mmCIF file of C-alpha atoms in Angstrom:
data_model
loop_
_atom_site.group_PDB
_atom_site.id
_atom_site.type_symbol
_atom_site.label_atom_id
_atom_site.label_comp_id
_atom_site.label_asym_id
_atom_site.label_seq_id
_atom_site.Cartn_x
_atom_site.Cartn_y
_atom_site.Cartn_z
ATOM 1 C CA UNK F 1 0.000 0.000 0.000
ATOM 2 C CA UNK F 2 1.495 3.314 -1.098
ATOM 3 C CA UNK F 3 0.873 6.642 0.571
ATOM 4 C CA UNK F 4 -2.775 7.536 0.195
ATOM 5 C CA UNK F 5 -3.994 11.108 -0.327
ATOM 6 C CA UNK F 6 -4.698 13.398 2.614
ATOM 7 C CA UNK F 7 -8.450 13.758 2.958
ATOM 8 C CA UNK F 8 -10.168 16.474 4.998
ATOM 9 C CA UNK F 9 -13.015 15.704 7.393
ATOM 10 C CA UNK F 10 -15.535 17.024 4.860
ATOM 11 C CA UNK F 11 -14.022 14.999 2.039
ATOM 12 C CA UNK F 12 -14.106 11.944 4.290
ATOM 13 C CA UNK F 13 -17.891 12.356 4.634
ATOM 14 C CA UNK F 14 -18.158 12.198 0.836
ATOM 15 C CA UNK F 15 -15.841 9.173 0.708
ATOM 16 C CA UNK F 16 -17.941 7.265 3.254
ATOM 17 C CA UNK F 17 -20.945 7.558 0.956
ATOM 18 C CA UNK F 18 -18.983 6.559 -2.137
ATOM 19 C CA UNK F 19 -17.388 3.575 -0.343
ATOM 20 C CA UNK F 20 -20.809 2.404 0.783
ATOM 21 C CA UNK F 21 -22.799 2.958 -2.427
ATOM 22 C CA UNK F 22 -20.372 2.998 -5.386
ATOM 23 C CA UNK F 23 -20.879 3.333 -8.226
ATOM 24 C CA UNK F 24 -22.833 6.460 -7.342
ATOM 25 C CA UNK F 25 -23.839 9.598 -9.230
ATOM 26 C CA UNK F 26 -23.238 13.215 -8.257
ATOM 27 C CA UNK F 27 -26.967 13.641 -7.612
ATOM 28 C CA UNK F 28 -27.116 10.608 -5.329
ATOM 29 C CA UNK F 29 -24.099 11.797 -3.329
ATOM 30 C CA UNK F 30 -25.627 15.259 -3.065
ATOM 31 C CA UNK F 31 -29.030 13.927 -1.968
ATOM 32 C CA UNK F 32 -27.467 11.811 0.778
ATOM 33 C CA UNK F 33 -25.270 14.635 2.097
ATOM 34 C CA UNK F 34 -28.102 17.188 2.052
ATOM 35 C CA UNK F 35 -29.882 14.952 4.585
ATOM 36 C CA UNK F 36 -26.960 14.893 7.029
ATOM 37 C CA UNK F 37 -25.143 18.214 6.518
ATOM 38 C CA UNK F 38 -25.880 21.890 5.999
ATOM 39 C CA UNK F 39 -23.701 22.005 2.870
ATOM 40 C CA UNK F 40 -24.949 23.446 -0.379
ATOM 41 C CA UNK F 41 -24.945 21.306 -3.546
ATOM 42 C CA UNK F 42 -22.116 23.522 -4.873
ATOM 43 C CA UNK F 43 -19.986 22.740 -1.804
ATOM 44 C CA UNK F 44 -20.604 19.025 -2.270
ATOM 45 C CA UNK F 45 -19.609 19.239 -5.940
ATOM 46 C CA UNK F 46 -16.407 21.056 -4.942
ATOM 47 C CA UNK F 47 -15.562 18.309 -2.432
ATOM 48 C CA UNK F 48 -16.140 15.648 -5.093
ATOM 49 C CA UNK F 49 -13.888 17.502 -7.553
ATOM 50 C CA UNK F 50 -11.146 17.781 -4.919
ATOM 51 C CA UNK F 51 -11.315 14.034 -4.285
ATOM 52 C CA UNK F 52 -10.969 13.364 -8.013
ATOM 53 C CA UNK F 53 -7.965 15.737 -8.195
ATOM 54 C CA UNK F 54 -6.360 14.019 -5.181
ATOM 55 C CA UNK F 55 -6.756 10.616 -6.809
ATOM 56 C CA UNK F 56 -9.244 9.287 -4.259
ATOM 57 C CA UNK F 57 -12.145 9.047 -6.729
ATOM 58 C CA UNK F 58 -12.571 8.374 -10.410
ATOM 59 C CA UNK F 59 -15.622 8.960 -12.542
ATOM 60 C CA UNK F 60 -17.287 7.833 -15.685
ATOM 61 C CA UNK F 61 -19.710 9.929 -17.670
ATOM 62 C CA UNK F 62 -22.906 7.985 -18.307
ATOM 63 C CA UNK F 63 -25.249 9.892 -20.538
ATOM 64 C CA UNK F 64 -25.527 13.295 -18.798
ATOM 65 C CA UNK F 65 -24.456 11.980 -15.380
ATOM 66 C CA UNK F 66 -21.107 11.533 -13.667
ATOM 67 C CA UNK F 67 -20.803 8.269 -11.751
ATOM 68 C CA UNK F 68 -18.062 7.929 -9.132
ATOM 69 C CA UNK F 69 -16.093 4.998 -7.764
ATOM 70 C CA UNK F 70 -13.297 5.045 -5.190
ATOM 71 C CA UNK F 71 -9.677 4.584 -6.215
ATOM 72 C CA UNK F 72 -8.636 3.884 -2.632
ATOM 73 C CA UNK F 73 -9.972 1.215 -0.303
ATOM 74 C CA UNK F 74 -11.737 2.272 2.876
ATOM 75 C CA UNK F 75 -9.841 -0.147 5.104
ATOM 76 C CA UNK F 76 -6.472 0.995 3.699
ATOM 77 C CA UNK F 77 -7.350 4.630 4.348
ATOM 78 C CA UNK F 78 -8.519 3.888 7.899
ATOM 79 C CA UNK F 79 -5.321 1.943 8.636
ATOM 80 C CA UNK F 80 -3.195 4.823 7.300
ATOM 81 C CA UNK F 81 -5.069 7.369 9.415
ATOM 82 C CA UNK F 82 -4.926 5.133 12.500
ATOM 83 C CA UNK F 83 -1.181 4.695 12.095
ATOM 84 C CA UNK F 84 -0.760 8.443 11.663
ATOM 85 C CA UNK F 85 -2.784 9.079 14.842
ATOM 86 C CA UNK F 86 -0.784 6.461 16.730
ATOM 87 C CA UNK F 87 2.538 7.989 15.661
ATOM 88 C CA UNK F 88 1.440 11.557 16.328
ATOM 89 C CA UNK F 89 -0.079 11.108 19.768
ATOM 90 C CA UNK F 90 1.521 7.940 21.157
ATOM 91 C CA UNK F 91 4.939 7.826 19.445
ATOM 92 C CA UNK F 92 3.795 4.724 17.575
ATOM 93 C CA UNK F 93 3.287 2.753 20.786
ATOM 94 C CA UNK F 94 -0.082 1.011 20.697
ATOM 95 C CA UNK F 95 0.350 -0.301 24.253
ATOM 96 C CA UNK F 96 0.567 3.278 25.528
ATOM 97 C CA UNK F 97 -2.550 4.220 23.582
ATOM 98 C CA UNK F 98 -4.641 1.282 24.814
ATOM 99 C CA UNK F 99 -3.383 1.838 28.374
ATOM 100 C CA UNK F 100 -4.458 5.475 28.222
ATOM 101 C CA UNK F 101 -7.957 4.487 27.121
ATOM 102 C CA UNK F 102 -8.265 1.769 29.753
ATOM 103 C CA UNK F 103 -6.936 3.965 32.585
ATOM 104 C CA UNK F 104 -9.266 6.828 31.661
ATOM 105 C CA UNK F 105 -12.187 4.389 31.668
ATOM 106 C CA UNK F 106 -12.970 5.179 28.037
ATOM 107 C CA UNK F 107 -13.454 1.490 27.278
ATOM 108 C CA UNK F 108 -16.433 -0.457 28.535
ATOM 109 C CA UNK F 109 -16.102 -3.947 29.980
ATOM 110 C CA UNK F 110 -17.594 -5.312 26.757
ATOM 111 C CA UNK F 111 -14.956 -3.491 24.692
ATOM 112 C CA UNK F 112 -12.181 -4.778 26.951
ATOM 113 C CA UNK F 113 -13.488 -8.355 26.631
ATOM 114 C CA UNK F 114 -13.602 -7.957 22.851
ATOM 115 C CA UNK F 115 -10.008 -6.674 22.774
ATOM 116 C CA UNK F 116 -8.897 -9.527 25.017
ATOM 117 C CA UNK F 117 -10.534 -12.032 22.644
ATOM 118 C CA UNK F 118 -8.823 -10.432 19.651
ATOM 119 C CA UNK F 119 -5.435 -10.586 21.372
ATOM 120 C CA UNK F 120 -5.931 -14.225 22.327
ATOM 121 C CA UNK F 121 -6.680 -15.068 18.669
ATOM 122 C CA UNK F 122 -3.285 -13.738 17.605
#
């Protein structure tokens, strides 16, 4: 996996829709985001164009519509962002990060049991 493009929080909202529903048209993306944001259709179109320019999305013109598909995989992007977060805030030490969450009681007992089960699998 090479370095993936930097995606803003707003662009990430667009990507979540495309990852879930691709191939998807501009109108469909816009309709979905108008239900969950206060963005104008023009803003949404700008975000889509930025994602195309960054190499996160590609499109195909079908009749008079543009239909988008992702060029990057959701799980790869999430892993990259998680690793970046881990390096930035915990010097790359996952044990320190998990300890901080456990000590601050940010994890429920159910979450801790789930993590324990995952660790035992490995």
